[in-house]
Short mmCIF file of C-alpha atoms and ligand atoms in Angstrom, two decimals:
data_model
loop_
_atom_site.label_atom_id
_atom_site.label_comp_id
_atom_site.label_asym_id
_atom_site.label_seq_id
_atom_site.Cartn_x
_atom_site.Cartn_y
_atom_site.Cartn_z
CA MET U 1 133.94 98.69 64.46
CA ASP U 2 131.70 99.16 67.69
CA ASP U 3 128.10 100.12 67.34
CA VAL U 4 128.60 104.10 67.46
CA GLN U 5 130.95 103.89 65.48
CA GLN U 6 129.23 101.54 63.22
CA ARG U 7 126.52 104.50 63.63
CA ALA U 8 128.91 107.41 62.55
CA ARG U 9 128.91 105.55 59.30
CA ARG U 10 125.44 104.47 58.98
CA THR U 11 124.30 108.24 59.44
CA ALA U 12 126.81 109.61 56.54
CA ALA U 13 125.23 106.66 54.39
CA THR U 14 121.36 107.73 55.08
CA ALA U 15 120.51 109.95 52.67
CA ASN U 16 117.37 112.10 52.84
CA PRO U 17 114.17 109.84 51.14
CA GLY U 18 111.18 112.50 51.76
CA ALA U 19 109.81 114.56 48.35
CA ARG U 20 109.73 118.29 49.29
CA ALA U 21 106.51 119.76 48.24
CA THR U 22 107.48 122.65 45.59
CA ALA U 23 108.82 125.44 48.11
CA SER U 24 106.21 127.36 48.45
CA THR U 25 106.82 128.73 51.99
CA GLY U 26 111.55 129.41 51.48
CA GLN U 27 111.42 128.74 54.60
CA ALA U 28 114.82 125.77 54.23
CA GLY U 29 116.87 128.19 51.84
CA GLY U 30 115.96 127.26 48.63
CA THR U 31 117.11 123.59 48.62
CA MET U 32 115.75 120.60 47.62
CA PRO U 33 116.57 118.47 49.98
CA GLY U 34 114.19 115.84 49.08
CA THR U 35 114.90 116.42 45.31
CA THR U 36 119.18 115.10 45.90
CA THR U 37 119.10 111.15 47.37
CA GLY U 38 122.14 109.96 47.84
CA THR U 39 124.33 113.42 48.81
CA THR U 40 122.84 114.91 51.36
CA GLY U 41 122.27 113.38 54.54
CA GLY U 42 125.36 113.85 56.08
CA THR U 43 128.31 113.59 54.76
CA PRO U 44 132.40 112.17 56.75
CA PRO U 45 133.70 114.55 59.39
CA VAL U 46 136.78 116.23 57.28
CA GLN U 47 139.32 117.34 59.68
CA SER U 48 139.33 121.34 58.75
CA GLY U 49 143.35 120.79 58.22
CA ALA U 50 143.33 118.29 55.94
CA ALA U 51 140.58 119.79 54.03
CA THR U 52 142.49 123.54 53.83
CA ARG U 53 145.17 121.56 52.28
CA ALA U 54 143.89 119.89 49.89
CA GLY U 55 141.97 123.26 48.61
CA SER U 56 139.77 120.51 46.15
CA ARG U 57 137.30 122.45 45.16
CA GLY U 58 133.68 122.94 46.50
CA ASN U 59 135.88 121.43 49.62
CA ASN U 60 136.17 124.83 51.07
CA LEU U 61 135.33 125.98 54.90
CA ASP U 62 132.07 126.12 55.08
CA ASP U 63 131.66 122.65 53.37
CA VAL U 64 133.59 120.90 55.97
CA ARG U 65 132.24 122.63 58.64
CA ARG U 66 128.54 121.87 56.58
CA ASN U 67 129.69 118.03 56.65
CA ASN U 68 131.23 117.59 60.25
CA LEU U 69 128.37 119.33 62.28
CA SER U 70 126.26 116.90 59.98
CA ALA U 71 128.33 113.68 61.02
CA VAL U 72 128.01 114.72 65.03
CA LEU U 73 124.65 115.75 64.60
CA GLY U 74 123.21 112.47 63.29
CA LEU U 75 125.45 110.77 65.54
CA VAL U 76 123.96 111.99 68.82
CA HIS U 77 120.47 111.81 66.63
CA THR U 78 120.70 108.43 65.67
CA THR U 79 122.79 106.90 69.06
CA GLY U 80 121.56 109.39 71.18
CA PRO U 81 123.20 110.74 74.50
CA VAL U 82 126.47 109.94 73.36
CA SER U 83 129.90 111.19 75.80
CA ARG U 84 132.60 113.06 74.18
CA ALA U 85 134.93 110.77 74.13
CA GLN U 86 132.46 108.50 71.62
CA LEU U 87 131.94 111.92 69.21
CA THR U 88 135.68 112.12 68.90
CA ALA U 89 136.33 108.23 68.30
CA SER U 90 133.57 107.51 66.39
CA THR U 91 133.60 111.01 64.19
CA GLY U 92 137.69 111.15 64.34
CA LEU U 93 138.04 114.25 64.63
CA ASN U 94 140.18 115.71 67.14
CA ARG U 95 138.96 116.49 70.82
CA SER U 96 139.00 120.54 70.08
CA THR U 97 136.92 120.68 66.55
CA VAL U 98 134.24 118.23 68.96
CA GLY U 99 134.33 120.41 70.94
CA ALA U 100 133.84 123.34 69.24
CA LEU U 101 131.40 122.00 66.35
CA VAL U 102 129.49 120.69 69.67
CA GLY U 103 129.65 124.06 71.02
CA GLU U 104 127.98 126.13 67.98
CA LEU U 105 125.29 122.79 68.24
CA VAL U 106 124.36 123.53 71.49
CA SER U 107 124.01 126.79 70.57
CA LEU U 108 121.58 126.00 67.84
CA GLY U 109 119.47 124.23 70.87
CA LEU U 110 119.75 120.74 68.77
CA VAL U 111 121.77 118.88 71.31
CA THR U 112 122.35 119.43 75.01
CA GLU U 113 125.43 119.12 77.07
CA ARG U 114 125.75 118.11 80.57
CA GLU U 115 127.96 116.53 83.19
CA PRO U 116 128.11 112.34 82.95
CA ASP U 117 127.33 110.38 86.05
CA THR U 118 130.42 109.46 87.83
CA THR U 119 129.27 107.78 90.21
CA LYS U 120 130.79 104.30 87.58
CA GLN U 121 133.55 106.01 86.09
CA VAL U 122 137.52 106.27 86.88
CA GLY U 123 139.67 109.41 85.68
CA ARG U 124 138.21 112.72 83.82
CA PRO U 125 135.01 111.97 82.80
CA SER U 126 133.56 113.23 79.10
CA LEU U 127 130.30 115.60 79.16
CA VAL U 128 127.11 113.45 77.75
CA ILE U 129 125.54 115.25 74.37
CA ALA U 130 122.15 115.23 74.00
CA PRO U 131 119.80 115.20 71.06
CA GLY U 132 118.30 119.35 71.89
CA GLN U 133 114.19 118.81 73.99
CA ARG U 134 113.62 121.67 71.30
CA THR U 135 113.80 120.98 68.04
CA VAL U 136 110.42 118.90 66.36
CA ALA U 137 108.93 117.47 63.31
CA LEU U 138 105.55 117.15 62.71
CA ALA U 139 104.37 113.62 61.19
CA VAL U 140 101.03 112.76 59.21
CA ASN U 141 100.36 109.90 58.28
CA PRO U 142 96.22 109.71 56.75
CA GLU U 143 93.93 106.59 56.68
CA LEU U 144 91.15 105.35 55.99
CA ASP U 145 89.56 105.51 59.06
CA ALA U 146 91.75 108.50 60.88
CA VAL U 147 95.06 111.15 60.14
CA THR U 148 97.20 111.44 63.01
CA ILE U 149 99.49 113.88 63.96
CA GLY U 150 102.38 113.75 65.47
CA LEU U 151 104.44 115.78 67.32
CA VAL U 152 108.50 113.69 67.65
CA GLY U 153 111.67 115.30 69.11
CA LEU U 154 114.55 114.78 67.89
CA GLY U 155 116.42 111.57 68.45
CA GLY U 156 113.50 109.97 67.10
CA GLN U 157 111.37 110.31 70.37
CA VAL U 158 107.76 111.00 70.00
CA LEU U 159 106.42 113.21 72.24
CA LYS U 160 102.38 113.47 71.45
CA ARG U 161 99.70 111.86 68.86
CA ILE U 162 96.91 112.16 68.45
CA ARG U 163 94.90 109.91 66.78
CA TYR U 164 91.61 111.99 64.36
CA ASP U 165 88.89 109.58 64.19
CA THR U 166 86.98 110.54 60.77
CA LEU U 167 83.44 109.56 59.42
CA HIS U 168 84.73 108.22 56.24
CA VAL U 169 87.66 108.35 54.54
CA PRO U 170 89.53 110.95 54.22
CA THR U 171 90.01 113.62 50.49
CA ALA U 172 93.00 115.68 50.75
CA PRO U 173 91.30 119.16 51.19
CA GLU U 174 89.97 117.24 54.73
CA VAL U 175 93.15 115.79 55.56
CA VAL U 176 94.40 119.04 55.51
CA ASN U 177 92.38 121.03 57.23
CA ILE U 178 92.54 118.49 60.19
CA VAL U 179 95.88 119.02 60.66
CA SER U 180 95.72 122.74 60.19
CA ALA U 181 93.20 122.76 62.71
CA VAL U 182 94.94 120.17 65.31
CA VAL U 183 98.12 122.44 64.75
CA ALA U 184 95.83 125.01 65.61
CA GLY U 185 95.39 124.10 68.49
CA MET U 186 98.69 122.87 70.19
CA ARG U 187 100.01 126.43 68.06
CA ASP U 188 100.72 127.63 72.12
CA GLU U 189 102.47 124.95 72.93
CA LEU U 190 104.78 124.77 69.32
CA GLU U 191 105.69 128.73 69.75
CA SER U 192 106.21 128.34 73.52
CA ASN U 193 108.16 124.95 74.25
CA TYR U 194 109.38 123.99 71.20
CA ALA U 195 111.09 124.61 67.15
CA THR U 196 109.44 123.23 64.96
CA VAL U 197 111.32 122.30 62.27
CA GLY U 198 108.93 120.09 59.75
CA VAL U 199 106.45 117.98 58.43
CA GLY U 200 106.78 114.69 57.49
CA LEU U 201 104.05 113.14 55.41
CA ALA U 202 104.04 109.35 55.47
CA VAL U 203 101.56 108.32 53.02
CA PRO U 204 99.77 104.95 52.45
CA GLY U 205 100.41 104.73 48.33
CA LEU U 206 102.73 105.54 45.49
CA VAL U 207 104.77 109.79 46.76
CA ARG U 208 106.45 110.60 43.37
CA ALA U 209 110.15 111.05 44.55
CA GLY U 210 111.32 115.30 43.97
CA ASP U 211 107.81 117.39 44.73
CA GLY U 212 105.82 114.54 47.13
CA LEU U 213 102.85 114.49 44.45
CA VAL U 214 101.12 111.72 45.96
CA LYS U 215 100.40 109.58 42.23
CA LEU U 216 98.27 106.81 43.55
CA ALA U 217 96.83 105.91 47.55
CA PRO U 218 94.70 103.17 45.64
CA HIS U 219 92.42 103.08 49.28
CA LEU U 220 92.45 106.29 50.49
CA GLY U 221 90.27 107.16 46.34
CA TRP U 222 93.71 109.40 45.34
CA GLN U 223 95.35 109.56 41.99
CA ASN U 224 97.49 113.00 41.66
CA GLU U 225 96.97 114.77 44.89
CA PRO U 226 99.25 117.36 45.62
CA LEU U 227 98.62 116.81 49.39
CA ALA U 228 102.33 117.86 50.68
CA GLU U 229 102.56 121.04 49.20
CA MET U 230 98.97 121.62 49.56
CA LEU U 231 99.33 121.43 53.47
CA GLN U 232 103.00 123.49 53.29
CA ASP U 233 100.93 126.68 52.44
CA ALA U 234 98.37 125.80 54.79
CA LEU U 235 101.01 125.18 57.64
CA ARG U 236 104.18 127.93 56.50
CA LEU U 237 106.56 124.83 57.28
CA PRO U 238 108.84 123.00 54.42
CA VAL U 239 106.63 120.38 54.18
CA PHE U 240 108.38 116.44 52.97
CA ALA U 241 105.98 113.16 52.31
CA ALA U 242 107.11 109.71 51.01
CA ASN U 243 105.23 105.74 51.17
CA ASP U 244 104.74 104.12 53.90
CA ALA U 245 106.57 101.34 54.37
CA ALA U 246 108.98 103.15 52.81
CA VAL U 247 108.81 105.59 56.54
CA GLY U 248 108.66 102.27 58.26
CA ALA U 249 111.70 100.93 56.93
CA LEU U 250 114.03 104.16 57.48
CA ALA U 251 112.52 104.07 60.97
CA GLU U 252 113.01 100.77 62.17
CA SER U 253 116.29 100.57 60.79
CA LEU U 254 117.35 103.36 62.37
CA PHE U 255 115.93 103.32 65.51
CA GLY U 256 114.08 100.66 65.74
CA ALA U 257 114.56 95.94 65.32
CA GLY U 258 117.03 96.97 62.95
CA ARG U 259 119.63 99.81 64.43
CA GLY U 260 123.25 98.91 63.44
CA VAL U 261 121.82 96.90 60.19
CA SER U 262 122.64 98.62 56.80
CA ASP U 263 120.52 95.63 54.68
CA LEU U 264 117.42 94.79 55.16
CA ILE U 265 113.34 94.59 54.23
CA TYR U 266 111.09 95.92 55.44
CA LEU U 267 106.81 94.52 54.56
CA ASN U 268 104.38 96.14 56.63
CA GLY U 269 100.24 94.75 56.70
CA GLY U 270 98.17 96.60 57.69
CA ALA U 271 94.11 96.88 57.21
CA SER U 272 94.45 98.57 53.23
CA GLY U 273 97.34 96.44 51.93
CA ILE U 274 101.14 94.99 52.08
CA GLY U 275 103.57 98.06 52.24
CA GLY U 276 107.18 97.33 51.73
CA GLY U 277 110.52 99.42 52.40
CA VAL U 278 113.75 98.55 51.71
CA VAL U 279 117.31 99.26 52.83
CA SER U 280 120.60 98.59 51.35
CA ARG U 281 123.68 100.15 51.78
CA GLY U 282 122.65 101.97 54.92
CA ALA U 283 119.49 103.99 52.59
CA LEU U 284 116.39 103.43 51.10
CA LEU U 285 115.94 102.80 48.00
CA THR U 286 114.21 104.80 46.48
CA GLY U 287 114.11 103.92 42.32
CA GLU U 288 113.67 106.00 39.83
CA SER U 289 110.63 108.21 41.00
CA GLY U 290 110.48 107.41 44.74
CA TYR U 291 108.00 104.39 43.80
CA ALA U 292 110.57 101.26 44.97
CA GLY U 293 109.96 98.39 47.13
CA GLU U 294 106.58 98.22 46.36
CA LEU U 295 106.42 94.18 47.79
CA GLY U 296 103.14 93.62 48.10
CA HIS U 297 102.08 93.63 44.29
CA THR U 298 104.89 91.14 44.62
CA LEU U 299 103.28 87.32 42.37
CA VAL U 300 103.03 84.76 44.72
CA ASN U 301 99.85 83.69 43.53
CA SER U 302 100.14 82.85 39.38
CA VAL U 303 96.01 81.71 40.09
CA GLY U 304 95.37 83.84 42.69
CA VAL U 305 91.91 87.45 42.93
CA PRO U 306 92.25 90.26 41.51
CA CYS U 307 94.26 93.27 43.43
CA HIS U 308 93.51 97.30 42.51
CA CYS U 309 97.02 97.07 41.10
CA GLY U 310 95.65 95.67 37.96
CA SER U 311 97.19 92.04 38.26
CA THR U 312 95.75 88.97 40.02
CA GLY U 313 98.34 86.99 43.01
CA CYS U 314 99.78 89.51 44.80
CA LEU U 315 101.07 89.61 47.98
CA GLU U 316 98.84 91.43 49.18
CA THR U 317 95.43 90.26 47.22
CA GLU U 318 96.70 86.80 48.87
CA VAL U 319 98.06 87.75 52.43
CA ARG U 320 95.29 89.73 53.57
CA ARG U 321 94.37 90.68 57.86
CA ALA U 322 90.96 90.81 56.81
CA PRO U 323 90.77 86.69 56.77
CA LEU U 324 92.09 86.44 60.20
CA LEU U 325 90.04 88.62 61.86
CA GLU U 326 86.87 87.27 60.56
CA ALA U 327 88.24 83.29 61.88
CA LEU U 328 89.24 84.80 65.17
CA GLY U 329 85.87 85.76 65.17
CA LEU U 330 86.89 89.87 65.56
CA PRO U 331 85.05 92.79 64.38
CA ALA U 332 87.82 95.37 62.18
CA SER U 333 86.91 98.04 64.97
CA ARG U 334 88.53 94.85 67.24
CA ALA U 335 91.97 94.69 64.98
CA GLU U 336 94.49 95.89 67.64
CA GLU U 337 93.10 92.50 69.43
CA LEU U 338 94.27 90.39 66.72
CA GLU U 339 97.72 89.70 67.30
CA ALA U 340 96.70 88.65 71.29
CA VAL U 341 94.19 86.45 70.09
CA LEU U 342 96.04 84.89 67.54
CA ILE U 343 98.53 84.15 70.03
CA SER U 344 95.91 82.70 72.33
CA ARG U 345 94.71 79.97 70.03
CA PHE U 346 98.07 78.96 69.42
CA SER U 347 99.54 76.30 71.00
CA GLY U 348 102.37 74.13 71.37
CA ARG U 349 105.21 77.14 70.81
CA GLY U 350 108.47 75.56 72.34
CA GLY U 351 110.83 77.42 73.53
CA ASP U 352 109.61 80.97 73.70
CA ALA U 353 107.00 80.62 76.14
CA ASP U 354 108.18 83.08 78.30
CA ALA U 355 108.37 85.11 75.20
CA ASP U 356 104.23 84.30 74.70
CA ALA U 357 103.77 85.61 78.04
CA ARG U 358 105.57 89.30 77.49
CA VAL U 359 103.26 89.57 74.51
CA ASP U 360 100.90 88.69 75.94
CA ALA U 361 101.20 90.47 79.75
CA ASP U 362 101.66 93.62 77.04
CA ALA U 363 98.81 92.69 74.70
CA ALA U 364 96.74 94.17 78.07
CA ALA U 365 98.60 96.81 78.29
CA GLY U 366 97.83 97.98 74.75
CA PRO U 367 97.99 96.83 71.61
CA ALA U 368 100.98 100.06 71.67
CA GLU U 369 102.95 97.84 74.15
CA ALA U 370 102.06 94.95 72.74
CA ALA U 371 103.93 96.03 69.36
CA THR U 372 106.79 97.44 71.02
CA ALA U 373 107.25 94.48 73.38
CA ALA U 374 106.79 91.67 70.57
CA GLU U 375 110.09 91.55 69.14
CA THR U 376 110.91 88.62 69.43
CA THR U 377 112.81 86.56 66.95
CA ALA U 378 110.57 84.66 64.55
CA SER U 379 113.38 81.53 64.83
CA SER U 380 113.60 81.11 68.70
CA THR U 381 110.97 78.76 68.41
CA ALA U 382 111.57 75.56 69.37
CA SER U 383 108.63 73.06 68.04
CA ALA U 384 106.02 73.87 66.00
CA PRO U 385 103.14 75.65 67.50
CA HIS U 386 99.66 75.22 66.00
CA THR U 387 95.78 75.45 67.07
CA THR U 388 93.15 73.60 67.61
CA ASP U 389 90.79 75.22 65.02
CA PRO U 390 91.61 74.07 61.66
CA ALA U 391 89.39 76.22 59.51
CA LEU U 392 91.88 79.04 61.16
CA GLN U 393 94.80 76.64 60.93
CA SER U 394 94.85 76.82 56.53
CA ILE U 395 93.67 80.51 56.28
CA VAL U 396 97.62 80.70 59.14
CA ASP U 397 99.30 78.07 56.41
CA ALA U 398 98.39 79.60 53.54
CA GLN U 399 99.16 82.75 54.32
CA ILE U 400 102.81 82.10 55.11
CA ASP U 401 103.42 79.88 52.17
CA PHE U 402 102.37 82.96 49.99
CA LEU U 403 104.12 85.57 52.37
CA ALA U 404 107.37 83.06 52.27
CA ILE U 405 107.02 83.32 47.94
CA ALA U 406 107.86 86.77 48.41
CA VAL U 407 109.94 86.72 51.26
CA ARG U 408 112.25 84.46 49.07
CA ASN U 409 111.63 86.91 46.02
CA ALA U 410 112.78 89.43 48.67
CA VAL U 411 115.07 87.75 49.37
CA ASN U 412 116.83 86.58 46.47
CA LEU U 413 117.07 90.22 44.65
CA CYS U 414 117.95 91.93 47.55
CA ASN U 415 121.05 89.90 50.12
CA PRO U 416 118.86 91.91 53.32
CA GLU U 417 120.39 90.71 57.01
CA LEU U 418 117.49 91.59 58.36
CA LEU U 419 114.01 91.19 57.02
CA VAL U 420 111.72 92.94 59.07
CA LEU U 421 108.31 91.83 60.01
CA GLY U 422 105.54 94.55 61.17
CA GLY U 423 101.34 94.36 61.33
CA PHE U 424 99.92 92.17 61.08
CA LEU U 425 102.89 89.92 59.48
CA GLY U 426 104.99 90.18 62.51
CA SER U 427 101.93 88.45 63.84
CA LEU U 428 101.43 85.99 61.37
CA SER U 429 104.78 84.81 62.25
CA ALA U 430 104.96 84.71 65.22
CA VAL U 431 102.27 81.75 65.38
CA ALA U 432 103.79 80.74 62.38
CA SER U 433 107.61 81.13 62.41
CA ASP U 434 109.41 78.27 61.85
CA ARG U 435 106.48 77.63 59.09
CA LEU U 436 108.11 80.48 57.25
CA GLU U 437 111.48 79.97 58.08
CA ARG U 438 111.26 76.93 56.58
CA ALA U 439 109.62 78.08 53.40
CA VAL U 440 111.85 80.70 52.26
CA ALA U 441 114.76 78.27 53.41
CA ARG U 442 113.52 75.57 51.22
CA THR U 443 113.19 77.61 48.34
CA ALA U 444 115.55 80.93 48.34
CA ALA U 445 118.80 80.44 46.88
CA PRO U 446 121.65 79.08 48.83
CA GLY U 447 124.00 82.65 48.46
CA GLY U 448 121.23 85.29 50.17
CA TRP U 449 119.14 82.89 53.14
CA PRO U 450 121.63 81.88 55.37
CA VAL U 451 122.22 84.71 56.59
CA THR U 452 119.29 86.98 56.74
CA ARG U 453 116.94 87.14 60.08
CA ILE U 454 113.57 87.53 60.31
CA SER U 455 112.25 89.56 63.31
CA ARG U 456 109.25 91.33 64.61
CA SER U 457 109.23 95.59 63.90
CA SER U 458 109.65 96.70 67.47
CA LEU U 459 108.75 100.83 67.56
CA GLY U 460 104.79 99.76 67.03
CA VAL U 461 102.46 102.13 66.45
CA ASP U 462 105.51 104.48 67.05
CA ARG U 463 107.04 103.75 64.02
CA LEU U 464 105.82 105.54 60.97
CA MET U 465 105.70 109.44 63.34
CA ILE U 466 109.33 108.69 63.61
CA GLY U 467 109.73 108.19 59.75
CA ALA U 468 108.23 110.36 58.62
CA ALA U 469 109.11 113.37 61.31
CA GLU U 470 112.53 111.59 60.22
CA LEU U 471 111.94 112.70 56.51
CA ALA U 472 110.83 116.22 58.17
CA PHE U 473 114.74 116.10 60.32
CA ALA U 474 117.02 115.28 57.25
CA PRO U 475 117.52 118.35 56.53
CA VAL U 476 118.76 120.13 59.67
CA LEU U 477 120.48 116.88 59.33
CA SER U 478 122.35 117.06 56.61
CA ASP U 479 122.85 121.32 57.64
CA PRO U 480 122.23 121.65 60.83
CA ALA U 481 123.80 125.46 60.94
CA GLY U 482 122.00 126.83 57.29
CA THR U 483 118.93 125.06 57.75
CA MET U 484 118.35 126.34 61.24
CA ALA U 485 119.62 130.06 59.86
CA ALA U 486 116.56 129.43 57.25
CA LEU U 487 113.68 128.34 59.13
CA ALA U 488 114.43 131.49 61.37
CA VAL U 489 113.21 129.16 64.73
ZN1 LIG D 1 98.52 94.64 43.12
#
């Protein structure tokens, strides 16, 4: 199975994990994609002839057309520019059907079609299909000290990212006001250049499946905040919400380190704790209420410190960014320098000196680029790096050992192909991957661990914007014609 075919399968399997705010605008055709996880994320293409003959219940020509449009658009969305010939091979549809489907997607503004660069080809060239440039989603990520708003194009391309710094931890109504003001400032651009299909919210907290209610966001001090509904009323656009780490897992699995991987675990370390997301057989694991993947609150230290969740010794109480910053002499305001400074304090990276140089060079270019380029597989080191600062070494060792316990449990539970580390957890693994791998290998059940690779998050600061936008794109990807008609954009 080639990469494109693999993506066709994964596209078909990926369900919309976002929870839509209770519909009040009616712009998405009255469907509630967020509540139908596992059924609307695109279905495998169906040959119209076969479907007509079968004549089975609910499988009429409209269903066939919708499913096939969904399959083709999903493939173009996750793969990027792809030839008609590849689409034909990957979907199993015949050439004329693919041509008609692409034509409809072009007329909806969802894809573009162009002549290929023929200089390197032999024989008749196949037209190249690419994600449309007009279709966009807004992405919103409220955090402790800022609200970040992104404009993301179909195909996962971040067109714009605006970070609005706040003087204090924002309340939910303040987030709505900030987003409204930023979107108002972009309105001319949005109306003249783009068709906005919706808004995706990445929330650092528990987000209820079904209506997007923020059940609890402890670091923001929020409880039972209907943020998605409030934002939907303010913007008059469909709004979908999910946990930030879950959204990050989705982004990494579709466009980042987990491209082509159907089973992965994503762990992200941020200022406010550790979040996790699990993608299993291509779909985000949501659980009954949408709260699955809370790996930051798995027990790693039975004599650990109390956690805000009511337990003690959780992963996020034992593995924290603050002690690392302190040991490096960095104030929180310079947290973006953590990785570069941490790496500079460690030496003896053995066979991965080139990767070090790349990280350093990119760190100088900016934290976003550094995070993106620091995609070094943790298994590539030949000798363990170390530091001459014993206090720093002991903090790193202790954090890695606690992280290894959580990784071991997650690996035993989910048998992933890939473990993706983001945020400061990725920085930790950059200097202590050997220790992490040894600790997990020593303790994990023999079946799961040998197949799991560890890698760094590869989408950098764009990760949450891309993942949040994916929530808003889901209805379009599931029913391209129906959703665009309902949106009338
Ligand atoms: Zn906890």
